[in-house]
mmCIF file of C-alpha atoms and ligand atoms in Angstrom:
data_model
loop_
_atom_site.group_PDB
_atom_site.id
_atom_site.type_symbol
_atom_site.label_atom_id
_atom_site.label_comp_id
_atom_site.label_asym_id
_atom_site.label_seq_id
_atom_site.Cartn_x
_atom_site.Cartn_y
_atom_site.Cartn_z
ATOM 1 C CA MET A 1 104.157 82.286 97.208
ATOM 2 C CA ALA A 2 104.166 86.187 97.123
ATOM 3 C CA ARG A 3 102.628 87.810 99.912
ATOM 4 C CA PRO A 4 99.315 90.025 99.272
ATOM 5 C CA ARG A 5 99.781 93.833 98.703
ATOM 6 C CA VAL A 6 98.573 96.245 101.152
ATOM 7 C CA LEU A 7 98.512 100.216 100.795
ATOM 8 C CA SER A 8 96.867 102.315 103.218
ATOM 9 C CA GLY A 9 97.087 106.462 104.033
ATOM 10 C CA ILE A 10 96.982 108.985 106.296
ATOM 11 C CA GLN A 11 96.626 112.660 106.245
ATOM 12 C CA PRO A 12 98.969 115.069 108.061
ATOM 13 C CA THR A 13 96.449 117.397 108.613
ATOM 14 C CA ALA A 14 96.699 117.647 112.865
ATOM 15 C CA ASP A 15 99.185 117.847 115.283
ATOM 16 C CA SER A 16 98.794 114.453 116.531
ATOM 17 C CA PHE A 17 96.798 111.245 115.280
ATOM 18 C CA HIS A 18 93.502 110.739 117.031
ATOM 19 C CA LEU A 19 92.336 107.074 118.655
ATOM 20 C CA GLY A 20 89.868 107.140 115.850
ATOM 21 C CA ASN A 21 93.002 106.772 113.171
ATOM 22 C CA TYR A 22 94.543 104.634 115.419
ATOM 23 C CA LEU A 23 92.097 102.000 116.009
ATOM 24 C CA GLY A 24 90.410 101.924 112.633
ATOM 25 C CA ALA A 25 93.769 102.107 110.790
ATOM 26 C CA VAL A 26 96.839 102.365 112.531
ATOM 27 C CA ARG A 27 96.825 99.200 114.411
ATOM 28 C CA GLN A 28 95.871 97.099 111.624
ATOM 29 C CA TRP A 29 98.489 98.549 109.492
ATOM 30 C CA VAL A 30 101.258 97.400 112.087
ATOM 31 C CA SER A 31 100.071 94.009 112.265
ATOM 32 C CA MET A 32 99.879 93.602 108.300
ATOM 33 C CA GLN A 33 103.399 94.336 108.098
ATOM 34 C CA GLU A 34 103.869 90.605 109.224
ATOM 35 C CA THR A 35 101.832 89.159 107.012
ATOM 36 C CA HIS A 36 101.457 91.232 103.807
ATOM 37 C CA ASP A 37 103.738 93.437 101.191
ATOM 38 C CA ALA A 38 103.301 96.583 103.183
ATOM 39 C CA PHE A 39 103.199 100.314 101.756
ATOM 40 C CA TYR A 40 101.857 103.069 104.104
ATOM 41 C CA CYS A 41 102.094 106.628 103.061
ATOM 42 C CA VAL A 42 101.601 110.189 104.777
ATOM 43 C CA VAL A 43 99.605 111.876 102.493
ATOM 44 C CA ASP A 44 100.544 115.425 102.124
ATOM 45 C CA LEU A 45 98.684 116.010 98.697
ATOM 46 C CA HIS A 46 95.456 115.091 100.206
ATOM 47 C CA ALA A 47 96.370 117.102 102.827
ATOM 48 C CA LEU A 48 96.997 120.195 100.812
ATOM 49 C CA THR A 49 93.419 120.141 99.766
ATOM 50 C CA VAL A 50 92.458 122.369 103.057
ATOM 51 C CA GLN A 51 95.302 125.057 102.467
ATOM 52 C CA PRO A 52 97.575 124.304 105.335
ATOM 53 C CA ASN A 53 100.266 126.778 105.782
ATOM 54 C CA PRO A 54 103.757 125.356 104.294
ATOM 55 C CA ASP A 55 105.398 125.209 108.032
ATOM 56 C CA ASP A 56 102.474 123.255 109.492
ATOM 57 C CA LEU A 57 102.176 120.943 106.340
ATOM 58 C CA ARG A 58 106.011 120.202 106.935
ATOM 59 C CA ARG A 59 105.758 119.493 110.857
ATOM 60 C CA ARG A 60 102.629 117.717 110.802
ATOM 61 C CA SER A 61 104.270 115.385 107.696
ATOM 62 C CA ARG A 62 107.114 114.524 110.079
ATOM 63 C CA VAL A 63 104.948 114.246 113.087
ATOM 64 C CA ALA A 64 102.400 111.497 111.001
ATOM 65 C CA ALA A 65 105.577 109.760 109.826
ATOM 66 C CA ALA A 66 107.124 109.649 113.570
ATOM 67 C CA GLN A 67 103.581 108.577 115.025
ATOM 68 C CA LEU A 68 103.513 105.703 112.623
ATOM 69 C CA LEU A 69 107.025 104.371 113.178
ATOM 70 C CA ALA A 70 106.422 105.079 117.146
ATOM 71 C CA ALA A 71 103.049 102.769 116.589
ATOM 72 C CA GLY A 72 105.314 100.307 115.282
ATOM 73 C CA LEU A 73 105.961 100.252 111.630
ATOM 74 C CA ASP A 74 109.444 99.063 110.896
ATOM 75 C CA PRO A 75 111.105 100.204 108.071
ATOM 76 C CA GLU A 76 112.607 96.922 107.351
ATOM 77 C CA ARG A 77 109.314 94.862 107.240
ATOM 78 C CA CYS A 78 107.073 97.379 105.492
ATOM 79 C CA THR A 79 107.679 100.600 103.353
ATOM 80 C CA VAL A 80 106.927 104.149 104.700
ATOM 81 C CA PHE A 81 106.677 107.276 102.633
ATOM 82 C CA VAL A 82 105.715 110.471 101.804
ATOM 83 C CA GLN A 83 102.971 110.840 99.252
ATOM 84 C CA SER A 84 104.378 114.074 97.306
ATOM 85 C CA HIS A 85 107.910 112.308 97.332
ATOM 86 C CA VAL A 86 106.669 109.826 94.378
ATOM 87 C CA ARG A 87 105.318 111.747 91.652
ATOM 88 C CA GLN A 88 103.571 109.167 89.967
ATOM 89 C CA HIS A 89 100.635 109.885 92.424
ATOM 90 C CA SER A 90 99.654 112.895 90.810
ATOM 91 C CA GLU A 91 100.727 111.578 87.302
ATOM 92 C CA LEU A 92 97.859 108.501 87.842
ATOM 93 C CA ALA A 93 95.412 110.689 89.363
ATOM 94 C CA TRP A 94 95.368 112.971 86.236
ATOM 95 C CA VAL A 95 94.909 109.938 83.840
ATOM 96 C CA LEU A 96 92.241 108.858 86.270
ATOM 97 C CA MET A 97 90.461 112.075 86.252
ATOM 98 C CA CYS A 98 90.352 111.822 82.705
ATOM 99 C CA LEU A 99 88.210 108.613 83.476
ATOM 100 C CA THR A 100 85.603 109.963 85.851
ATOM 101 C CA GLY A 101 82.216 111.336 85.749
ATOM 102 C CA MET A 102 81.506 114.730 87.284
ATOM 103 C CA GLY A 103 78.454 113.217 88.680
ATOM 104 C CA GLU A 104 80.476 110.367 89.870
ATOM 105 C CA ALA A 105 82.725 112.622 91.700
ATOM 106 C CA GLY A 106 79.918 114.655 93.003
ATOM 107 C CA ARG A 107 78.109 111.759 94.539
ATOM 108 C CA MET A 108 81.208 111.388 97.291
ATOM 109 C CA THR A 109 79.724 112.008 100.962
ATOM 110 C CA GLN A 110 82.807 113.152 102.222
ATOM 111 C CA PHE A 111 83.044 115.831 99.309
ATOM 112 C CA LYS A 112 79.580 116.610 100.331
ATOM 113 C CA ASP A 113 80.209 117.125 103.897
ATOM 114 C CA LYS A 114 83.725 118.876 103.308
ATOM 115 C CA SER A 115 82.166 121.335 100.787
ATOM 116 C CA ALA A 116 78.887 122.025 102.954
ATOM 117 C CA LYS A 117 81.427 123.133 105.747
ATOM 118 C CA PHE A 118 83.496 125.502 103.490
ATOM 119 C CA GLY A 119 80.338 126.844 102.019
ATOM 120 C CA GLU A 120 78.558 126.598 98.709
ATOM 121 C CA ASN A 121 81.523 128.276 96.076
ATOM 122 C CA ALA A 122 84.411 128.227 98.335
ATOM 123 C CA ALA A 123 85.516 124.168 97.904
ATOM 124 C CA GLY A 124 88.109 123.887 96.138
ATOM 125 C CA VAL A 125 88.918 121.461 93.092
ATOM 126 C CA GLY A 126 91.350 119.620 95.028
ATOM 127 C CA LEU A 127 88.362 118.848 97.339
ATOM 128 C CA PHE A 128 86.707 117.350 94.326
ATOM 129 C CA ASN A 129 89.038 115.586 93.042
ATOM 130 C CA TYR A 130 90.437 113.943 96.449
ATOM 131 C CA PRO A 131 89.081 110.322 96.105
ATOM 132 C CA ILE A 132 90.819 109.875 92.410
ATOM 133 C CA LEU A 133 93.912 111.024 94.008
ATOM 134 C CA MET A 134 93.004 108.331 96.757
ATOM 135 C CA ALA A 135 92.362 105.861 93.624
ATOM 136 C CA ALA A 136 95.647 106.426 92.381
ATOM 137 C CA ASP A 137 97.403 105.995 95.395
ATOM 138 C CA ILE A 138 96.014 102.417 95.961
ATOM 139 C CA LEU A 139 96.029 101.510 91.905
ATOM 140 C CA LEU A 140 99.853 102.391 91.498
ATOM 141 C CA TYR A 141 100.553 99.405 93.865
ATOM 142 C CA GLN A 142 98.413 96.924 92.571
ATOM 143 C CA THR A 143 96.788 96.750 96.001
ATOM 144 C CA ASP A 144 94.829 93.576 97.077
ATOM 145 C CA GLN A 145 93.791 95.143 100.352
ATOM 146 C CA VAL A 146 93.188 98.829 101.983
ATOM 147 C CA PRO A 147 92.814 98.747 105.627
ATOM 148 C CA VAL A 148 90.805 102.059 106.583
ATOM 149 C CA GLY A 149 87.980 103.282 108.648
ATOM 150 C CA ALA A 150 84.601 103.075 107.690
ATOM 151 C CA ASP A 151 84.294 106.421 106.122
ATOM 152 C CA GLN A 152 86.621 105.100 103.486
ATOM 153 C CA LYS A 153 84.245 102.647 102.058
ATOM 154 C CA GLN A 154 82.582 104.679 99.270
ATOM 155 C CA HIS A 155 85.885 105.869 98.143
ATOM 156 C CA LEU A 156 87.132 102.447 97.931
ATOM 157 C CA GLU A 157 84.487 101.524 95.586
ATOM 158 C CA LEU A 158 85.018 104.601 93.216
ATOM 159 C CA THR A 159 88.783 103.112 93.560
ATOM 160 C CA ARG A 160 87.409 99.727 92.544
ATOM 161 C CA ASP A 161 84.950 101.197 89.541
ATOM 162 C CA LEU A 162 88.191 102.958 87.997
ATOM 163 C CA ALA A 163 90.538 100.188 88.334
ATOM 164 C CA GLN A 164 87.489 98.341 86.246
ATOM 165 C CA ARG A 165 86.833 101.108 83.768
ATOM 166 C CA PHE A 166 90.521 101.158 82.796
ATOM 167 C CA ASN A 167 90.948 97.691 82.678
ATOM 168 C CA HIS A 168 88.154 97.120 80.240
ATOM 169 C CA ARG A 169 88.863 100.250 78.350
ATOM 170 C CA TYR A 170 92.756 99.953 78.164
ATOM 171 C CA GLY A 171 93.309 96.161 78.608
ATOM 172 C CA GLU A 172 94.229 94.677 82.387
ATOM 173 C CA THR A 173 96.516 96.987 84.210
ATOM 174 C CA PHE A 174 95.308 97.014 87.525
ATOM 175 C CA THR A 175 94.301 94.722 90.197
ATOM 176 C CA LEU A 176 91.100 95.492 92.107
ATOM 177 C CA PRO A 177 91.567 96.405 95.517
ATOM 178 C CA ALA A 178 89.542 95.067 98.425
ATOM 179 C CA PRO A 179 88.816 97.403 101.858
ATOM 180 C CA TYR A 180 90.126 95.906 104.675
ATOM 181 C CA ILE A 181 87.557 97.064 107.614
ATOM 182 C CA VAL A 182 87.265 95.717 111.033
ATOM 183 C CA LYS A 183 83.832 96.074 112.202
ATOM 184 C CA GLU A 184 84.292 96.453 115.762
ATOM 185 C CA VAL A 185 86.388 99.886 115.106
ATOM 186 C CA GLU A 186 85.314 100.785 111.540
ATOM 187 C CA LYS A 187 83.767 103.610 113.459
ATOM 188 C CA ILE A 188 85.193 104.937 117.004
ATOM 189 C CA THR A 189 82.532 108.168 117.905
ATOM 190 C CA ASP A 190 83.183 111.370 119.498
ATOM 191 C CA LEU A 191 83.386 111.729 123.093
ATOM 192 C CA GLN A 192 81.073 114.251 123.358
ATOM 193 C CA GLU A 193 78.739 113.631 120.391
ATOM 194 C CA PRO A 194 79.122 109.795 120.519
ATOM 195 C CA THR A 195 77.028 109.323 117.542
ATOM 196 C CA ALA A 196 79.206 111.021 115.192
ATOM 197 C CA LYS A 197 82.584 110.149 114.156
ATOM 198 C CA MET A 198 85.709 110.937 115.928
ATOM 199 C CA SER A 199 87.346 113.686 113.482
ATOM 200 C CA LYS A 200 90.075 116.263 113.369
ATOM 201 C CA SER A 201 87.653 118.254 112.297
ATOM 202 C CA SER A 202 84.792 118.022 115.120
ATOM 203 C CA SER A 203 83.567 121.118 116.713
ATOM 204 C CA SER A 204 85.277 120.540 120.028
ATOM 205 C CA PRO A 205 88.508 118.850 121.340
ATOM 206 C CA GLN A 206 87.079 117.629 123.862
ATOM 207 C CA GLY A 207 85.681 114.939 121.772
ATOM 208 C CA ILE A 208 88.822 113.824 120.651
ATOM 209 C CA LEU A 209 91.679 111.651 122.640
ATOM 210 C CA ASP A 210 95.022 112.430 120.491
ATOM 211 C CA VAL A 211 97.668 110.140 120.669
ATOM 212 C CA LEU A 212 100.390 112.619 121.324
ATOM 213 C CA GLU A 213 98.125 114.192 124.206
ATOM 214 C CA PRO A 214 99.835 114.259 127.694
ATOM 215 C CA ALA A 215 98.126 111.525 130.139
ATOM 216 C CA GLY A 216 95.965 113.916 132.493
ATOM 217 C CA ALA A 217 94.456 115.562 129.489
ATOM 218 C CA LEU A 218 93.351 112.171 128.154
ATOM 219 C CA ARG A 219 92.193 111.025 131.726
ATOM 220 C CA LYS A 220 90.017 114.447 132.217
ATOM 221 C CA LYS A 221 88.382 113.770 128.731
ATOM 222 C CA VAL A 222 87.617 110.300 129.244
ATOM 223 C CA MET A 223 85.940 110.597 132.361
ATOM 224 C CA ARG A 224 84.046 113.793 131.062
ATOM 225 C CA ALA A 225 82.911 111.758 128.159
ATOM 226 C CA VAL A 226 79.241 112.008 127.307
ATOM 227 C CA THR A 227 77.397 108.883 129.026
ATOM 228 C CA ASP A 228 74.164 107.869 128.663
ATOM 229 C CA THR A 229 71.183 107.631 130.885
ATOM 230 C CA GLY A 230 70.762 104.409 133.275
ATOM 231 C CA THR A 231 74.015 103.413 135.347
ATOM 232 C CA GLU A 232 74.715 100.013 133.624
ATOM 233 C CA VAL A 233 77.902 99.260 131.392
ATOM 234 C CA LEU A 234 75.870 97.441 128.535
ATOM 235 C CA ALA A 235 76.243 97.935 125.066
ATOM 236 C CA ASP A 236 73.311 98.993 123.296
ATOM 237 C CA ALA A 237 74.608 100.808 120.052
ATOM 238 C CA GLU A 238 70.990 102.557 119.604
ATOM 239 C CA ASN A 239 69.879 103.713 123.330
ATOM 240 C CA LYS A 240 73.599 103.695 124.797
ATOM 241 C CA PRO A 241 75.821 105.297 121.911
ATOM 242 C CA GLY A 242 78.467 106.654 124.479
ATOM 243 C CA VAL A 243 79.139 103.573 126.881
ATOM 244 C CA THR A 244 79.069 101.658 123.861
ATOM 245 C CA ASN A 245 81.896 103.467 122.252
ATOM 246 C CA LEU A 246 83.917 103.509 125.473
ATOM 247 C CA LEU A 247 83.238 99.766 125.514
ATOM 248 C CA ARG A 248 84.441 99.035 122.316
ATOM 249 C CA ILE A 249 87.485 101.304 122.888
ATOM 250 C CA HIS A 250 88.475 99.302 126.063
ATOM 251 C CA SER A 251 87.829 95.883 124.058
ATOM 252 C CA ALA A 252 90.210 96.583 121.473
ATOM 253 C CA LEU A 253 92.799 98.224 123.357
ATOM 254 C CA SER A 254 92.660 95.302 126.218
ATOM 255 C CA GLY A 255 91.903 92.367 123.680
ATOM 256 C CA THR A 256 88.805 91.724 126.355
ATOM 257 C CA PRO A 257 85.492 90.806 124.534
ATOM 258 C CA VAL A 258 82.771 93.515 125.470
ATOM 259 C CA PRO A 259 80.412 91.046 127.096
ATOM 260 C CA GLU A 260 83.446 90.003 129.404
ATOM 261 C CA LEU A 261 83.685 94.036 130.266
ATOM 262 C CA GLU A 262 80.259 94.043 130.893
ATOM 263 C CA ALA A 263 80.253 91.333 133.589
ATOM 264 C CA ARG A 264 83.126 92.705 135.039
ATOM 265 C CA PHE A 265 81.629 95.979 135.539
ATOM 266 C CA ALA A 266 78.231 94.933 136.446
ATOM 267 C CA GLY A 267 76.883 96.936 139.082
ATOM 268 C CA GLU A 268 79.803 99.144 139.358
ATOM 269 C CA GLY A 269 78.867 102.516 137.461
ATOM 270 C CA TYR A 270 79.841 104.713 135.097
ATOM 271 C CA GLY A 271 82.942 106.530 137.050
ATOM 272 C CA THR A 272 84.532 103.090 137.799
ATOM 273 C CA PHE A 273 84.250 102.030 134.219
ATOM 274 C CA LYS A 274 85.452 105.478 132.682
ATOM 275 C CA LYS A 275 88.656 105.355 134.768
ATOM 276 C CA ALA A 276 89.626 101.587 133.377
ATOM 277 C CA VAL A 277 88.879 103.098 129.913
ATOM 278 C CA ALA A 278 91.177 106.144 130.822
ATOM 279 C CA GLU A 279 93.665 103.912 132.212
ATOM 280 C CA ILE A 280 94.057 101.658 129.001
ATOM 281 C CA VAL A 281 94.178 104.680 126.904
ATOM 282 C CA VAL A 282 96.732 106.588 128.777
ATOM 283 C CA ASP A 283 98.958 103.062 128.829
ATOM 284 C CA THR A 284 98.492 102.403 125.016
ATOM 285 C CA PHE A 285 99.109 106.227 124.110
ATOM 286 C CA THR A 286 102.301 106.805 126.857
ATOM 287 C CA PRO A 287 104.899 104.794 124.958
ATOM 288 C CA LEU A 288 103.889 105.588 121.966
ATOM 289 C CA ARG A 289 104.225 109.714 122.821
ATOM 290 C CA GLU A 290 107.742 109.023 124.026
ATOM 291 C CA ARG A 291 108.945 107.296 120.832
ATOM 292 C CA ALA A 292 107.676 109.812 118.722
ATOM 293 C CA GLU A 293 109.188 112.357 120.683
ATOM 294 C CA LYS A 294 112.402 110.759 120.567
ATOM 295 C CA LEU A 295 112.313 110.311 116.954
ATOM 296 C CA LEU A 296 111.006 113.857 116.121
ATOM 297 C CA ALA A 297 114.279 114.923 118.162
ATOM 298 C CA ASP A 298 116.306 113.564 114.939
ATOM 299 C CA GLU A 299 114.610 115.102 111.908
ATOM 300 C CA ALA A 300 117.760 114.090 109.520
ATOM 301 C CA GLU A 301 117.309 110.519 110.523
ATOM 302 C CA LEU A 302 113.428 110.654 110.110
ATOM 303 C CA ASP A 303 114.004 112.316 106.708
ATOM 304 C CA ARG A 304 116.521 109.437 105.722
ATOM 305 C CA LEU A 305 114.254 106.700 106.901
ATOM 306 C CA LEU A 306 111.373 108.395 104.275
ATOM 307 C CA ALA A 307 113.949 108.668 101.501
ATOM 308 C CA ILE A 308 114.537 105.192 101.673
ATOM 309 C CA GLY A 309 110.669 104.560 101.791
ATOM 310 C CA ALA A 310 110.377 106.895 98.878
ATOM 311 C CA ARG A 311 112.855 104.991 96.710
ATOM 312 C CA ARG A 312 111.219 101.624 96.870
ATOM 313 C CA ALA A 313 107.503 102.856 96.626
ATOM 314 C CA GLY A 314 108.429 104.910 93.553
ATOM 315 C CA ALA A 315 110.489 101.681 92.003
ATOM 316 C CA VAL A 316 107.123 100.032 92.224
ATOM 317 C CA ALA A 317 104.911 103.103 91.087
ATOM 318 C CA GLU A 318 106.988 103.648 88.113
ATOM 319 C CA GLU A 319 106.749 99.947 87.035
ATOM 320 C CA THR A 320 102.996 100.451 87.021
ATOM 321 C CA MET A 321 103.057 103.713 85.264
ATOM 322 C CA VAL A 322 105.404 102.843 82.578
ATOM 323 C CA ARG A 323 102.366 100.273 81.464
ATOM 324 C CA VAL A 324 99.610 103.045 82.173
ATOM 325 C CA ARG A 325 101.625 105.744 80.014
ATOM 326 C CA ASP A 326 101.704 103.058 76.780
ATOM 327 C CA ARG A 327 98.440 101.872 77.466
ATOM 328 C CA VAL A 328 96.534 105.374 77.331
ATOM 329 C CA GLY A 329 98.802 106.514 73.804
ATOM 330 C CA PHE A 330 101.788 108.689 75.296
ATOM 331 C CA LEU A 331 104.568 108.425 73.262
ATOM 332 C CA PRO A 332 107.679 106.678 74.882
ATOM 333 C CA GLY A 333 109.504 109.609 76.506
ATOM 334 C CA ALA A 334 113.313 110.034 76.926
HETATM 335 P P1 LIG B 1 92.572 110.509 107.338
HETATM 336 O O1 LIG B 1 93.635 111.041 107.720
HETATM 337 O O2 LIG B 1 91.170 111.240 107.321
HETATM 338 O O3 LIG B 1 92.139 109.192 108.245
HETATM 339 C C1 LIG B 1 93.222 107.990 108.287
HETATM 340 C C2 LIG B 1 92.362 106.528 108.485
HETATM 341 O O4 LIG B 1 91.495 106.895 109.797
HETATM 342 C C3 LIG B 1 90.707 106.565 109.768
HETATM 343 N N1 LIG B 1 89.765 106.746 110.461
HETATM 344 C C4 LIG B 1 88.736 106.246 111.532
HETATM 345 N N2 LIG B 1 88.392 105.105 111.650
HETATM 346 C C5 LIG B 1 87.533 104.557 112.724
HETATM 347 N N3 LIG B 1 87.138 105.605 113.392
HETATM 348 C C6 LIG B 1 86.842 106.852 113.154
HETATM 349 N N4 LIG B 1 86.613 107.986 114.074
HETATM 350 C C7 LIG B 1 88.134 107.499 112.358
HETATM 351 N N5 LIG B 1 88.404 108.711 111.549
HETATM 352 C C8 LIG B 1 89.466 108.132 110.653
HETATM 353 C C9 LIG B 1 90.267 106.362 108.547
HETATM 354 O O5 LIG B 1 89.137 105.751 107.723
HETATM 355 C C10 LIG B 1 91.448 106.192 107.661
HETATM 356 O O6 LIG B 1 91.767 104.786 107.174
HETATM 357 N N6 LIG B 1 91.342 109.342 102.462
HETATM 358 C C11 LIG B 1 92.371 108.898 103.470
HETATM 359 C C12 LIG B 1 93.214 108.830 103.065
HETATM 360 C C13 LIG B 1 93.866 108.455 102.021
HETATM 361 C C14 LIG B 1 94.271 106.867 102.053
HETATM 362 C C15 LIG B 1 94.786 106.721 100.717
HETATM 363 C C16 LIG B 1 93.739 106.137 102.600
HETATM 364 C C17 LIG B 1 94.547 109.130 100.914
HETATM 365 N N7 LIG B 1 95.090 107.936 100.152
HETATM 366 C C18 LIG B 1 94.796 105.266 100.252
HETATM 367 C C19 LIG B 1 93.739 104.426 102.267
HETATM 368 C C20 LIG B 1 94.302 104.500 100.874
HETATM 369 C C21 LIG B 1 91.587 109.294 104.895
HETATM 370 O O7 LIG B 1 90.666 109.469 105.106
HETATM 371 O O8 LIG B 1 92.691 109.633 106.023
#
């Protein structure tokens, strides 16, 4: 039987992924390449919505790809590519835009949050269309499962709605994708503001643990993480969000269940516990950073691998687009 298809994407909007990206998404991508027919893309078209300067975008796209490979994605076992290399993403996005209501797109909470940040009228149409482009990414590959963090749930609902609408209007064309979200790591929170999502656009870098950051900086940030009143190392999302976040991080990285960690650190106080969290983060990120640096030292080889990925992805995307063009009534082309 054919393996189920998986697709996911990550934006090259920062000089490093952070722990939320790693635990919420990338780590699942690595394990799913063993069990799924997997496609993973660096979504540079999405990154353009925040108008980066061209050199930043170019650099960050390579840095993103290098981190994916360094985290364990193997181009022999999955397809890693850059979104803009596969033109069908933009093409299908247009078709889907024509099926999307203004109100429907306007209801997306990430759009509302981001446009509020930019200011009333400063948000671009690209930001508005962001989730529709994401739907195109997913539907092009007839994707069964999409490994993401909790913040992408609403975008996946829109994707399913658009797939159903298209199938209903034009005939069965798209597979309906399901989100693949790991509850324990679906929302890693900011170390300084432990009720908010850890995010590239967070107000302070102190709250974010970057994959490519030196060990010293990582340790400092964990030791300074906001903890809660009391001294007990116990998971209690409501009253102890800071400690709970650190417990989840430790548990995800060490594979030790949270209750076992609670027992291990009973009576130890926050300091000892934070030291343990810092060490496990450093132990995870250091080899990853070193591998990413090596990959980035040979841009030609990295670009070669991405070109192979683009060819493989492009072949699958084109198969879907051939059908879509015909279904919607475009004339056969040259
Ligand atoms: P991006 O680059 O913002 O995030 C990449 C992935 O990281 C997850 N994530 C988190 N998970 C847990 N805790 C956090 N604090 C945290 N912060 C981020 C995100 O949920 C995401 O899975 N819109 C997508 C990019 C995209 C995409 C796609 C994803 C474009 N096309 C097609 C899947 C399928 C995004 O938010 O990327």
